[in-house]
C-alpha positions as a printed NumPy array, in Angstrom:
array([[112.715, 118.48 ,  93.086],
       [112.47 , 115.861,  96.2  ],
       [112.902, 112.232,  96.427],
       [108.646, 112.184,  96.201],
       [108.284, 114.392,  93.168],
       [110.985, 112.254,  91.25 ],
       [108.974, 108.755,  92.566],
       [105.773, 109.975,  91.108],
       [107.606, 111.448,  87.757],
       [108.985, 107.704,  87.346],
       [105.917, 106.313,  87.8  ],
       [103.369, 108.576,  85.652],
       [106.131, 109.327,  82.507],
       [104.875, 106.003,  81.043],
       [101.729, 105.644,  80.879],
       [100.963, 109.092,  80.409],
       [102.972, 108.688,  76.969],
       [101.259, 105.766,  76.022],
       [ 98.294, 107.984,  76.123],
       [100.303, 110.586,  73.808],
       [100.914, 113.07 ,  76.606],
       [104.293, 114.47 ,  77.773],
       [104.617, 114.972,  81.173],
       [105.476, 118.231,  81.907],
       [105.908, 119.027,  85.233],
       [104.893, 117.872,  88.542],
       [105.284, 119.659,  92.443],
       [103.836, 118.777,  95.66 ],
       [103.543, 122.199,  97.929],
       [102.178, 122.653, 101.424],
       [ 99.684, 125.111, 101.285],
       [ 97.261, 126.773, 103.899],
       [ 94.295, 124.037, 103.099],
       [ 96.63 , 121.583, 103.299],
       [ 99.175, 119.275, 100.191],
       [ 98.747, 120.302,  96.54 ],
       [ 99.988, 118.012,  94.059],
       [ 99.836, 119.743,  90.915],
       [100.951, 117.772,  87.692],
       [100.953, 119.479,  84.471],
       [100.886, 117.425,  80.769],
       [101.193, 118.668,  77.164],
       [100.916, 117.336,  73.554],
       [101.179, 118.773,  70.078],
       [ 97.455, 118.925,  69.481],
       [ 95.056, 120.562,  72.342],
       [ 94.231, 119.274,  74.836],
       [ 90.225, 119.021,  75.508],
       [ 88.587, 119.374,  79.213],
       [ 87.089, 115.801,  78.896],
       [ 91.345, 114.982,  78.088],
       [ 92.126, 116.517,  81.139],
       [ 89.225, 114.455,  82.922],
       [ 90.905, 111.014,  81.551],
       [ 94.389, 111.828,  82.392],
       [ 93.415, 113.247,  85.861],
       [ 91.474, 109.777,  86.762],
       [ 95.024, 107.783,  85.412],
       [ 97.164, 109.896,  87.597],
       [ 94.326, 109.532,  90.404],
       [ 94.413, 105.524,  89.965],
       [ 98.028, 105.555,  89.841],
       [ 98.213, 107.466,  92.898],
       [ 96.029, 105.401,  94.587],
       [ 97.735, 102.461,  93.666],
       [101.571, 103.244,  94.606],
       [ 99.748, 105.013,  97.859],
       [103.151, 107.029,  97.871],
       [101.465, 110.697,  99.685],
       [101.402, 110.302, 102.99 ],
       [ 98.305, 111.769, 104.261],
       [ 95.613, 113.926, 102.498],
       [ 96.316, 115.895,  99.477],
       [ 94.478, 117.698,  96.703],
       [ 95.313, 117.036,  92.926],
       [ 95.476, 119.292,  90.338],
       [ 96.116, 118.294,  86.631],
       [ 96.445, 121.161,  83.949],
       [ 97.793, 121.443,  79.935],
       [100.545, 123.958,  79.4  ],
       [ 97.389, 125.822,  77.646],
       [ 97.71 , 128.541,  74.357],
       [100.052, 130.356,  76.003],
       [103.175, 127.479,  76.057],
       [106.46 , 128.206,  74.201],
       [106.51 , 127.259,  70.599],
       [109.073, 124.815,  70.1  ],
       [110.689, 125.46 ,  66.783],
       [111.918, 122.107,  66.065],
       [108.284, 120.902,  66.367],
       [107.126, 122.992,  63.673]])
């Protein structure tokens, strides 16, 4: 993880759990059309597409705000989906 990945983790952990979700995971990759930020959430209960809509925009405003990516970039939110680990002590 890079100086940039831990910047953006700092500042989406919050509010992301005041909206209930657990913020997973988050990477910034060079690819051949050019930077990827993919950040991936999770929660007990599933997570709708409409869900994924809200916490996209919050992580798109937030972005936007801090203005920390230099350059274009393309951003990709996902859930950990049906096939995450179960975690036992959540059961």
């Amino acid at each position: 993880m890079n100086n940039l990945e831990s910047h953006i983790i700092m500042m989406l952990e919050e509010p992301l759990k005041e909206l209930g979700y657990e913020l997973v995971e988050v990477s910034l990759r060079n690819e051949k059309e050019g930077k990827l930020l993919s950040v991936v959430v999770d929660r007990v209960e599933p997570i709708s597409l409409n869900e994924i809509v809200e916490v996209s925009n919050l992580v798109s405003a937030k972005l936007d705000e801090d203005d920390c990516i230099e350059g274009a970039y393309n951003l990709d939110v996902s859930s950990l989906g049906a096939e995450k680990p179960i975690a036992l002590e959540k059961l």
